XYZ file of C-alpha atoms in Angstrom:
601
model
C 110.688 93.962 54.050
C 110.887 96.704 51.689
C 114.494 96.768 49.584
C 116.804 99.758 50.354
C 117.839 102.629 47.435
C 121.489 101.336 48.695
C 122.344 98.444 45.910
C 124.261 96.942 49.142
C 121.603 97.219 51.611
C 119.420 94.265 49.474
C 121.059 92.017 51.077
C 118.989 89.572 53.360
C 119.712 87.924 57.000
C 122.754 88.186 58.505
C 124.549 90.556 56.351
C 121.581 92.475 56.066
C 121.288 93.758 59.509
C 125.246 93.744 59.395
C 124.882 96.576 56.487
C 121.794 98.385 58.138
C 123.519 98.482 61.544
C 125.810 101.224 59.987
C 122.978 103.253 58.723
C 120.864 104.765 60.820
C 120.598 105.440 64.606
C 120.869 108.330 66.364
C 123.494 109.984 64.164
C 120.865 110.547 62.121
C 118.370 112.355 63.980
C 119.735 115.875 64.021
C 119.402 115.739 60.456
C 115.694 114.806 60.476
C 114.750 116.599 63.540
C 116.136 119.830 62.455
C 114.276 118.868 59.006
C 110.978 119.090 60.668
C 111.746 121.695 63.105
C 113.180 124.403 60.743
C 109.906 123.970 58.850
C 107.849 123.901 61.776
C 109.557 127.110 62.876
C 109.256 128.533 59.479
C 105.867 127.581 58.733
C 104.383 128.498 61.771
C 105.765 131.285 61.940
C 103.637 132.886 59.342
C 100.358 131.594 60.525
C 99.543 133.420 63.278
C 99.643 136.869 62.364
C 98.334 136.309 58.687
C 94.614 137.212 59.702
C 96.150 140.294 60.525
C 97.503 140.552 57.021
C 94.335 139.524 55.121
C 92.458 141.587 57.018
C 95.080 144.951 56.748
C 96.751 144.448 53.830
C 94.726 142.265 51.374
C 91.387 144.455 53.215
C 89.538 140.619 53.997
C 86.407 140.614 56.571
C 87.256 138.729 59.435
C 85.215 135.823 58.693
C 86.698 135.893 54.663
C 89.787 135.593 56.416
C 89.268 132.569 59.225
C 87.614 131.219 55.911
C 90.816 131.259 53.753
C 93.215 130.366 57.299
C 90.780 127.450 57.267
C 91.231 126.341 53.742
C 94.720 126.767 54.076
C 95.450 124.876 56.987
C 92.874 122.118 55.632
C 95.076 122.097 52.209
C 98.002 121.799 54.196
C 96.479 119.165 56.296
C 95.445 117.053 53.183
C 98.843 116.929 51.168
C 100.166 114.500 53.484
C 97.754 111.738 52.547
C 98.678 111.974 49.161
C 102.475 112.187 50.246
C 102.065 109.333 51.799
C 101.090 107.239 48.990
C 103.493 108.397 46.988
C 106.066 107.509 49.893
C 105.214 104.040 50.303
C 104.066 103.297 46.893
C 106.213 104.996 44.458
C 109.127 107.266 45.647
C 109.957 106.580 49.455
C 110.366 108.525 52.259
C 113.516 110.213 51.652
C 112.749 111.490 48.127
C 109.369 112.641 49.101
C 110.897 114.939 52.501
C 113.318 116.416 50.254
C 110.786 116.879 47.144
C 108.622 118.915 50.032
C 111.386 120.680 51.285
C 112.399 122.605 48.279
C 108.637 122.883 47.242
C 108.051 124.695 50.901
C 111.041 127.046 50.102
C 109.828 128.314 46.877
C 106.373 128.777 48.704
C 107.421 130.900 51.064
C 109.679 132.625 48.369
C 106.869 134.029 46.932
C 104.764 134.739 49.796
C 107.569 137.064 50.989
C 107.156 138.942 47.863
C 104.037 139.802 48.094
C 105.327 142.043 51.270
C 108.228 142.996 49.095
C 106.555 144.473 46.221
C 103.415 146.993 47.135
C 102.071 146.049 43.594
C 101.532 142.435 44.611
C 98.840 143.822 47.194
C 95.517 146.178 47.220
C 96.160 149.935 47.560
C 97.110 151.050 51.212
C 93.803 151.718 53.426
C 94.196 152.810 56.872
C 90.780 151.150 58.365
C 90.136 148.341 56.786
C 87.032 147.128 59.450
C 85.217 150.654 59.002
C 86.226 152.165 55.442
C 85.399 150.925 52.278
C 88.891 149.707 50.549
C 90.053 148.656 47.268
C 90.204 144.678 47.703
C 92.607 142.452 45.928
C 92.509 141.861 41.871
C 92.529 138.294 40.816
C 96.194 138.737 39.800
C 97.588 139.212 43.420
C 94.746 136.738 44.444
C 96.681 134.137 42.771
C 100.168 135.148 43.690
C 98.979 134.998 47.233
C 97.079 131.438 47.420
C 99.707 129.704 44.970
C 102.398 130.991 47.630
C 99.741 129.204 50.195
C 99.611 126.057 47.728
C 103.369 125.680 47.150
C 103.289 125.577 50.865
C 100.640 123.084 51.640
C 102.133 120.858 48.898
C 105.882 121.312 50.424
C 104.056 120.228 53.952
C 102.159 117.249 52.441
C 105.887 115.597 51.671
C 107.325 116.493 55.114
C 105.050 115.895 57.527
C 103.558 112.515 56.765
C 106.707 111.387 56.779
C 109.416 112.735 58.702
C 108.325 110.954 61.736
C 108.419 107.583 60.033
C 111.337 108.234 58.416
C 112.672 109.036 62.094
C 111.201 105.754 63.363
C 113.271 103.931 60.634
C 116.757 104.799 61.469
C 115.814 103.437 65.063
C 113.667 100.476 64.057
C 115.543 97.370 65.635
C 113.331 94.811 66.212
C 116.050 92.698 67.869
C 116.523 94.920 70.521
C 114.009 93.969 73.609
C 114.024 97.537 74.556
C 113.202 99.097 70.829
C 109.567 99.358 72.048
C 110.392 101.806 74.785
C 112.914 103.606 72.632
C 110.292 104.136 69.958
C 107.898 105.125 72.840
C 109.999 107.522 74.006
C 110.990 109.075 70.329
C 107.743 109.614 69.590
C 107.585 111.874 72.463
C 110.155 113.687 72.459
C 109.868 113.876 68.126
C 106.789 115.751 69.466
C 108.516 117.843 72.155
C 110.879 119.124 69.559
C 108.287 120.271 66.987
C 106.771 121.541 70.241
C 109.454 123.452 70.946
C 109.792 124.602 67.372
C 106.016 125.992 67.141
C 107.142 128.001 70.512
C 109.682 129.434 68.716
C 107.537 130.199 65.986
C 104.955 131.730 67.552
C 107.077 133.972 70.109
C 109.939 135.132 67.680
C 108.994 135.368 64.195
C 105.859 137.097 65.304
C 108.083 139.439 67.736
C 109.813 139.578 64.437
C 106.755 140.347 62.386
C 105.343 143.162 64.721
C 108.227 144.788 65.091
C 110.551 145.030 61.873
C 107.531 144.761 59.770
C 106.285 141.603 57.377
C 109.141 142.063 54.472
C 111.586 140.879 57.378
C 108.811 138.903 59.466
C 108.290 136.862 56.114
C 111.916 136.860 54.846
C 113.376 134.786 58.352
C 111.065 132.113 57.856
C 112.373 131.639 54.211
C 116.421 131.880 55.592
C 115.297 129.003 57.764
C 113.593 126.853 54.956
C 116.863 127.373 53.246
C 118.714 125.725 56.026
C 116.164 123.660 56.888
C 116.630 121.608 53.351
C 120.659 122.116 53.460
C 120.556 120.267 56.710
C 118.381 117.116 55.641
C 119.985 116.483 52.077
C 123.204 116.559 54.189
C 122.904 114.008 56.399
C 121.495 111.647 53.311
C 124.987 109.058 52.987
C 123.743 108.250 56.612
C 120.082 107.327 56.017
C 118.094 103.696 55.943
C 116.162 104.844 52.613
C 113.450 101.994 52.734
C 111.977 102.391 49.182
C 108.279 100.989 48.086
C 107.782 97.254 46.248
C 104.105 97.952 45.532
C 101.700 100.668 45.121
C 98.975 100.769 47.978
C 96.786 102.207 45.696
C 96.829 99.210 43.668
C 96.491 96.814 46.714
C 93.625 98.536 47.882
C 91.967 98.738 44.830
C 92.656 95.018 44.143
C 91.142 93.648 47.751
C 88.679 95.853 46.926
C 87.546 94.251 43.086
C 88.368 91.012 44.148
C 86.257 90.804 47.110
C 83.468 92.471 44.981
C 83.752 89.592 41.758
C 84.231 86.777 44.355
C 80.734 87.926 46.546
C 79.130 84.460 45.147
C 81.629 82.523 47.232
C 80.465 81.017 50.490
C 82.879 81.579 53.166
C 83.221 78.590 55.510
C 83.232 78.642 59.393
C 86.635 80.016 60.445
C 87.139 77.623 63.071
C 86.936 74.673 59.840
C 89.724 75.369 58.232
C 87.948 74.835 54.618
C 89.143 77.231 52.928
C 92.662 77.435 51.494
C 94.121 80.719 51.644
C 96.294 82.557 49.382
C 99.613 83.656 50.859
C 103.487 84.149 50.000
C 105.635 81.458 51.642
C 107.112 82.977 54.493
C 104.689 84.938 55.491
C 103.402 84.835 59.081
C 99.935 85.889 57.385
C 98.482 82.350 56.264
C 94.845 82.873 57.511
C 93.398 85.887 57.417
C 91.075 87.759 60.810
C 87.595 87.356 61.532
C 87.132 91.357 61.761
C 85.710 92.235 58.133
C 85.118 88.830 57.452
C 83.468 89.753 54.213
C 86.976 90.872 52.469
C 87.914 87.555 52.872
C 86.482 86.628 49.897
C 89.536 88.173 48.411
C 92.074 85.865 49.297
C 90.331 82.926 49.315
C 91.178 79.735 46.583
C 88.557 78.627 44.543
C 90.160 76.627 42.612
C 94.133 75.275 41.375
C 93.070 77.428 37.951
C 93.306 80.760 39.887
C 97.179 80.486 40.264
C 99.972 79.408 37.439
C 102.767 76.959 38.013
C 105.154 79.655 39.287
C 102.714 80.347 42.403
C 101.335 83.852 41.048
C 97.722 84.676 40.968
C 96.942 84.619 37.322
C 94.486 87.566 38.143
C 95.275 89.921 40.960
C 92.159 91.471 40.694
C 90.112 88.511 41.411
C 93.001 86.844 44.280
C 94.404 88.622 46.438
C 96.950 87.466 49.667
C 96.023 87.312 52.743
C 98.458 90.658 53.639
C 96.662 92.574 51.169
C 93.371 91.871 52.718
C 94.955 92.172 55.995
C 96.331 95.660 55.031
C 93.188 97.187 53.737
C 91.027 95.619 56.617
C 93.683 97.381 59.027
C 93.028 100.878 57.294
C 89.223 100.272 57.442
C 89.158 99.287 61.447
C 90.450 102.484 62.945
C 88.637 104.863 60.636
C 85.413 104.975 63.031
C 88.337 106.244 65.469
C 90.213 108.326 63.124
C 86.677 110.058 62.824
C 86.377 110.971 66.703
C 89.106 113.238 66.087
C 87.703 115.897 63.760
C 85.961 117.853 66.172
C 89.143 118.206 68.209
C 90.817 119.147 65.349
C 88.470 121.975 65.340
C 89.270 123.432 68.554
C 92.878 122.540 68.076
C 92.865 124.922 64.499
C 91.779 128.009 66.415
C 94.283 130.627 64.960
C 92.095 133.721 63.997
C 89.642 134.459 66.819
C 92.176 134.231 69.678
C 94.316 136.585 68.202
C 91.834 138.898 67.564
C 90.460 138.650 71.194
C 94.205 139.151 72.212
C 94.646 141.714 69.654
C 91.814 143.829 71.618
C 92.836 143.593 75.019
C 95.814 144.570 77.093
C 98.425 142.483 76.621
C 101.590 143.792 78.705
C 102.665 140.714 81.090
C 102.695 142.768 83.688
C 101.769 146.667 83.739
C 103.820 148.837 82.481
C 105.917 145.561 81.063
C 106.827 143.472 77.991
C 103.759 143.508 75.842
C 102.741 139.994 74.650
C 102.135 140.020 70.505
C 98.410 139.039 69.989
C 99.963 136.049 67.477
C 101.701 134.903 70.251
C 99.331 133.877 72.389
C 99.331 130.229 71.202
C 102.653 129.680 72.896
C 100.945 129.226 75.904
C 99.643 125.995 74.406
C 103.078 124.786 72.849
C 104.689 125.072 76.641
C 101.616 123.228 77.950
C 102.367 120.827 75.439
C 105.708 120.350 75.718
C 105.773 120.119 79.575
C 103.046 117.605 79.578
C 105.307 115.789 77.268
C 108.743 115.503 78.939
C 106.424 115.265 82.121
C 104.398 111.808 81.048
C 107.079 110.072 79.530
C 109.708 110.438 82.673
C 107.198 111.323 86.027
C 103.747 110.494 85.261
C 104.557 106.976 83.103
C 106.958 104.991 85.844
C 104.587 106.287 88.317
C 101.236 105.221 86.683
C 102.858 101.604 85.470
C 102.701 100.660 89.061
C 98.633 100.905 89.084
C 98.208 99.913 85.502
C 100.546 97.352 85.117
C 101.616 98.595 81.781
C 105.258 99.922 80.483
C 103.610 102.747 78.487
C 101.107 103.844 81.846
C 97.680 105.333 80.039
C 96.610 102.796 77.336
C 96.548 104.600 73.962
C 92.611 104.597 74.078
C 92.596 106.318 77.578
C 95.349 109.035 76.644
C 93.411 109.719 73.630
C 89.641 110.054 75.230
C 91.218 112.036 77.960
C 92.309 114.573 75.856
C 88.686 115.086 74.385
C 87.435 115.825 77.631
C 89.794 118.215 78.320
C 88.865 119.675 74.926
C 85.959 120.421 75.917
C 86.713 122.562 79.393
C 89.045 124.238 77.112
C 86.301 125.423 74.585
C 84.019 126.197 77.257
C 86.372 128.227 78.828
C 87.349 129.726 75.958
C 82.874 130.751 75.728
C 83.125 132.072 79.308
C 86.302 134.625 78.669
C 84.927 135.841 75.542
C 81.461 136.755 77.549
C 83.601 138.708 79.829
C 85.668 140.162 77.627
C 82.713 141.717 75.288
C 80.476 143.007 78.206
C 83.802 144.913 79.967
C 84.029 146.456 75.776
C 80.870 147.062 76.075
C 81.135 149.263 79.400
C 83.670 150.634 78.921
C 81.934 152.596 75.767
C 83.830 150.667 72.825
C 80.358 148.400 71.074
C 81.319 150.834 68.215
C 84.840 150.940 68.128
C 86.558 147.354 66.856
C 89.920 149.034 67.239
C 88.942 149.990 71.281
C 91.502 147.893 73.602
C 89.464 146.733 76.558
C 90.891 147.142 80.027
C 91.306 143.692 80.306
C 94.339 141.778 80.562
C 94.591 139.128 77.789
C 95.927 136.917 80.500
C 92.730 135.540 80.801
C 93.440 133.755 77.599
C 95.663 132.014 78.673
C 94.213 128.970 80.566
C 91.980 127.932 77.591
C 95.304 128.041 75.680
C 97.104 125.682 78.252
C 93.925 123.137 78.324
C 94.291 122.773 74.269
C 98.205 122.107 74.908
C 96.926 119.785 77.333
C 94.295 118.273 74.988
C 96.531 117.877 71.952
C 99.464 116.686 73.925
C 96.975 113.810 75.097
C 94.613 112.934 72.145
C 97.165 114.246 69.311
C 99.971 112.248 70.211
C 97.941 109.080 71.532
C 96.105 109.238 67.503
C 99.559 108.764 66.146
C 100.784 106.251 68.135
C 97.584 104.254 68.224
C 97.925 104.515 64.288
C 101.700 102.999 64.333
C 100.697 100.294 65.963
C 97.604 98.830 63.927
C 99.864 99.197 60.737
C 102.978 97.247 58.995
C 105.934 99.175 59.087
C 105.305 99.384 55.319
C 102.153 101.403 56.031
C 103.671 103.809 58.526
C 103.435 107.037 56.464
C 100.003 106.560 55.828
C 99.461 105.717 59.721
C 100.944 109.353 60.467
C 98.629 110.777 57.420
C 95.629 110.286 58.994
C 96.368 112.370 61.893
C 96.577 115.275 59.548
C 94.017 114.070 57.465
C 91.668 114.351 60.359
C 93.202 117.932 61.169
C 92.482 118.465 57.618
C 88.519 117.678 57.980
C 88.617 119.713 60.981
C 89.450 122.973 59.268
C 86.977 122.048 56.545
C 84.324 121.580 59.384
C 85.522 124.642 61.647
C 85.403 127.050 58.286
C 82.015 125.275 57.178
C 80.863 126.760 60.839
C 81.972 129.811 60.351
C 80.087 130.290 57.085
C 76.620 129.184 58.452
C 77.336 131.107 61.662
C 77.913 133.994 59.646
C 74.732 133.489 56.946
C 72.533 133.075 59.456
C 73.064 134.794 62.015
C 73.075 137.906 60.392
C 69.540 137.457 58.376
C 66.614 139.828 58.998
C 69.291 142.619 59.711
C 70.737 141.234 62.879
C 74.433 141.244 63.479
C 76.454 138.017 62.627
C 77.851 136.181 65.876
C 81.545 136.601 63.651
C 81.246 140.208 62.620
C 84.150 142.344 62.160
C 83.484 143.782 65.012
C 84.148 141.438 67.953
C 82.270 143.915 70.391
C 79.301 143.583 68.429
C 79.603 139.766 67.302
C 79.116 136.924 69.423
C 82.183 135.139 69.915
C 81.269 133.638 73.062
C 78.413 131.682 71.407
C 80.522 130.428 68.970
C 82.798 129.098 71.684
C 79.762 126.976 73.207
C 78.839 125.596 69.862
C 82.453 124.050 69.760
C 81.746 122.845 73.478
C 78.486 121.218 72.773
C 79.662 119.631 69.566
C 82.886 118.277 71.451
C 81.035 117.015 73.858
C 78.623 115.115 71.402
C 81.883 114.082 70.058
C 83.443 112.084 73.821
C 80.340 109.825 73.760
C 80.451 109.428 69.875
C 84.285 108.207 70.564
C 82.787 105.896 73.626
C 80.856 104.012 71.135
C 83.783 103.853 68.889
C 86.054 102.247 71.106
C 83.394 99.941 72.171
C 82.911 98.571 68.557
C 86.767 98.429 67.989
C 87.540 96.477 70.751
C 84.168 94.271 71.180
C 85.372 92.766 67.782
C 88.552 92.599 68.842
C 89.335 89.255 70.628
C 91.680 86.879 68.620
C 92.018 88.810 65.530
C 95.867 90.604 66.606
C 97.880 90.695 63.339
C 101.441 89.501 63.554
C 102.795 91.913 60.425
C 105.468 90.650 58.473
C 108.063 92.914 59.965
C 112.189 92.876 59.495
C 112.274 89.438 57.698
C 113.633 90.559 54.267
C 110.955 89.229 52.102
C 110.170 89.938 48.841
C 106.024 91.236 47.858
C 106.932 89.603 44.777
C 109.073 86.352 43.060
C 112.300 87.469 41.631
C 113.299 85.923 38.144
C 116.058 84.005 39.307
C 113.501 82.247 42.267
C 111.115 81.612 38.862
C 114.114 79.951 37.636
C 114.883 77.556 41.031
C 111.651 76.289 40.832
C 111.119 78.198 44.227
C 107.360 78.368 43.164
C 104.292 76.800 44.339
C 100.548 76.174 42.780
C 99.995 77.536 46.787
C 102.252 79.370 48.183
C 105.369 81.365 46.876
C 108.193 83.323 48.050
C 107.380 86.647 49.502
């Protein structure tokens, strides 16, 4: 088990758990839920409306603007991979949260100054779709994506691992119910961001349509501000697991190993001819069938390949059996991991819908509250968070008694479920937009992309509700199902590739855009995504998304098929909660605790 930053938490055994038992808990979780949520409210807070402040203030074409919202959110959505690493290989959890925090904060610092100060934008043009405007020097350019970079670099240390820093302070293996306790964080960890994007999305925007963006950007940077007061805080109270290897390094060694070792002739598993490297303690003594070709790695060739204290004399040519184990665990769900890209797409729709919403009516009822076009997305975030609190206490103990199973839906199920439903949501999203253009059209405005249509925006809303729905399924599902092929000591990375994949999905969805754009629009034709949604062809962009997701559900099919047709027999049993060492301390050297075989983890 990974050693603690607390000199008295290296204990092992008894008086381990004795010290961790006053760490931790639930005591802890306001701390790191209100982490997460304050920068959940304050980060998506600013993302909805900012299409409408590339496009107005920074004088962007629509598709320039879903373009840079894309790359953005992509950015954003890649940072946590690398925070990973550098949480369980170098820094830990804690220092990389609070290292994002204060990154976020000065992100957000300077995007509100670029609403402060007129000079950090283009001159003021009052139609921005129709006139010809000054655009943006390179100067305010800059100041406006580093603000976006400080951002997406502040995200990539909070959100890969807040969750499994979460998970840690409730981790308690000895506890027959921890399962269903980490079950039902996980949920409601999700409910609360949930809740936080609502918030986000319904009161900053109010906040940015109403007073303005110098005060719709300057709230979200008061609540960054308390955001990182609260976390560093609660920090005497924290189980600070800290790294004992770099990941990078164990992959990379599996990886050389297995390559210089390809000569070696692996026998029949069933055997038992080979002798395998492993620490002495471990549970991991014979490594899977699944990848059977990394076993090369770990495999013995000979008494010469390890000196008298038990260590591999080159780590680049033997490797243990967790090592292998580790990397072959990364490698399995990948063909997964993929089947959630194209989700991700339909998931990152920010721009279009509140454009659509932007051009519609949009009181509640007439006469009414008028609905913010940015806010639209809420409608998802309450689907979400209903669905939610609705599985884990109504729909769970009632499906359990079909499926036989504590958590109801296997992981696999929630997960393909919610790319279906992806794809009614997409294809309703095709057939609103086809009704929304030909009432413009009627109603005289083809020429006219500030016209409001006399059509409620209402009709938005169930394609909104159905990606709640979606992500609530498939989202959540992807980061469980991740958890639980990984070692605790992996866990970060486990949560990464959720936002890695929502990372390749705005790469994807912004790689669409351009081509949709390019070629539509050749031999003087009008591009699908003109600036002009009464003249563009939104609604064919919508059944693009539907007939790549549903390319995508049988693509997943096959995954699942592979993953669990090679499946049988090969369930790791992770070292978990034993207080091991990765590697022999000098004073173990020194107790002749070594073996030519096997050594002390």
């Amino acid at each position: 088990m990974a050693s603690m930053e607390n000199p008295d938490q290296t204990k092992s055994g008894d008086e381990e758990k004795h010290v961790t038992r006053k760490l931790g808990g639930l005591k802890t979780m306001p701390f790191v839920i209100s982490n997460e949520t304050f920068e959940k409210v304050a980060s998506f807070g600013l993302l909805p409306n900012m299409i409408l402040y590339l496009t107005n203030e920074y004088h962007m074409s629509i598709a320039t603007g879903a373009n840079v919202l894309f790359i953005w959110s992509a950015i954003s959505n890649f940072m946590p991979i690398l925070g990973a690493f550098l949480s369980d290989s170098f820094l830990g959890r804690f220092l990389v949260i609070a290292l994002g925090t204060v990154t976020s904060l000065i992100g957000m610092s300077l995007l509100w100054l670029t609403a402060v100060f007129p000079q950090a934008r283009p001159p003021h043009c009052d139609s921005p779709m129709t006139e010809s405007c000054v655009k943006a020097n390179s100067a305010q350019l800059a100041h406006l994506f580093g603000s976006f970079v400080l951002m997406s670099i502040g995200a990539g240390g909070i959100r890969p691992c807040s969750l499994a820093f979460g998970a840690d302070q409730l981790y308690d293996p000895s506890n027959a119910k921890n399962k269903r306790v980490m079950q039902s964080f996980f949920n409601w960890y999700y409910a609360s961001v949930g809740l936080a994007i609502m918030i986000s999305i319904t009161v900053i925007v109010y906040i940015q349509d109403k007073a303005g963006w110098v005060v719709g950007f300057g709230v979200p940077v008061g609540l960054m501000f308390i955001s990182t007061v609260m976390f560093l805080l609660g920090s005497p109270l924290y189980i600070k697991l800290m790294p004992n290897k770099s990941l990078f390094t164990s992959f990379a060694q599996v990886t050389v190993a297995t390559w210089n070792n390809r000569d070696l002739v692996l026998p029949p598993m069933e055997s038992g001819g080979a002798i395998w490297y492993f620490h002495k303690g471990s549970k991991l003594i014979t490594p899977t069938e699944k990848l059977r070709f990394l076993n090369k790695a770990c495999m013995i060739r000979s008494p010469e390949d390890i000196d008298m204290d038990g260590r591999a004399l080159n780590p680049w040519n033997l490797c243990t059996v967790k090592q292998v184990e580790e990397l072959k665990a990364l490698i399995k769900v990948l063909p997964i991991w993929s089947s959630g890209i194209i989700i991700a797409v339909t998931i990152s729709q920010q721009s279009f819908p509140v454009l659509q919403a932007n051009s519609m009516d949009r009181h509640l009822i007439p006469g009414g509250l008028k609905i913010p076009a940015g806010s639209f997305g809420v409608f998802a975030m309450i689907t979400l968070t209903i669905w939610v609190a609705a599985y884990d206490r109504i729909v769970v103990p009632l499906l359990s008694k079909f499926t036989k199973r504590s958590q109801g839906l296997s992981l696999k199920e929630r997960m393909g479920f919610g790319l279906i439903i992806s794809c009614v949501a997409t294809a309703v999203a095709g057939l609103v937009e086809s009704k929304r253009r030909a009432a413009a059209i009627r109603q005289g405005l083809a020429d006219n992309p500030y016209g409001v249509v006399h059509m409620s925006a209402m009709w938005l809303v169930p394609q909104h509700c159905l990606i709640g729905l979606a992500e609530g399924l498939n989202a959540i599902g992807q980061i469980e199902f991740y958890y639980s092929q990984f070692p605790k000591s992996m866990a970060s990375i486990g949560v990464a590739l959720f936002t890695l994949g929502m990372a390749v999905g705005n790469l994807i969805g912004s790689l669409i855009v351009s081509i949709l754009n390019k070629v539509t629009k050749t031999h003087g034709r009008v591009s699908w995504v003109s600036n002009s949604l009464n003249k563009g062809h939104y609604d064919y962009y919508y059944w693009l998304l539907t007939a790549l997701s549903v390319i995508n559900v049988f693509y997943y099919l096959l995954c699942i098929w592979a993953f669990g047709s090679t499946e049988n027999g090969n369930k790791v049993e992770w070292d978990e909660g034993d207080g091991m060492e990765d590697e022999l301390e000098a004073d173990d050297h020194a107790k002749g605790k070594g073996s030519p075989i096997v050594f002390p983890h």
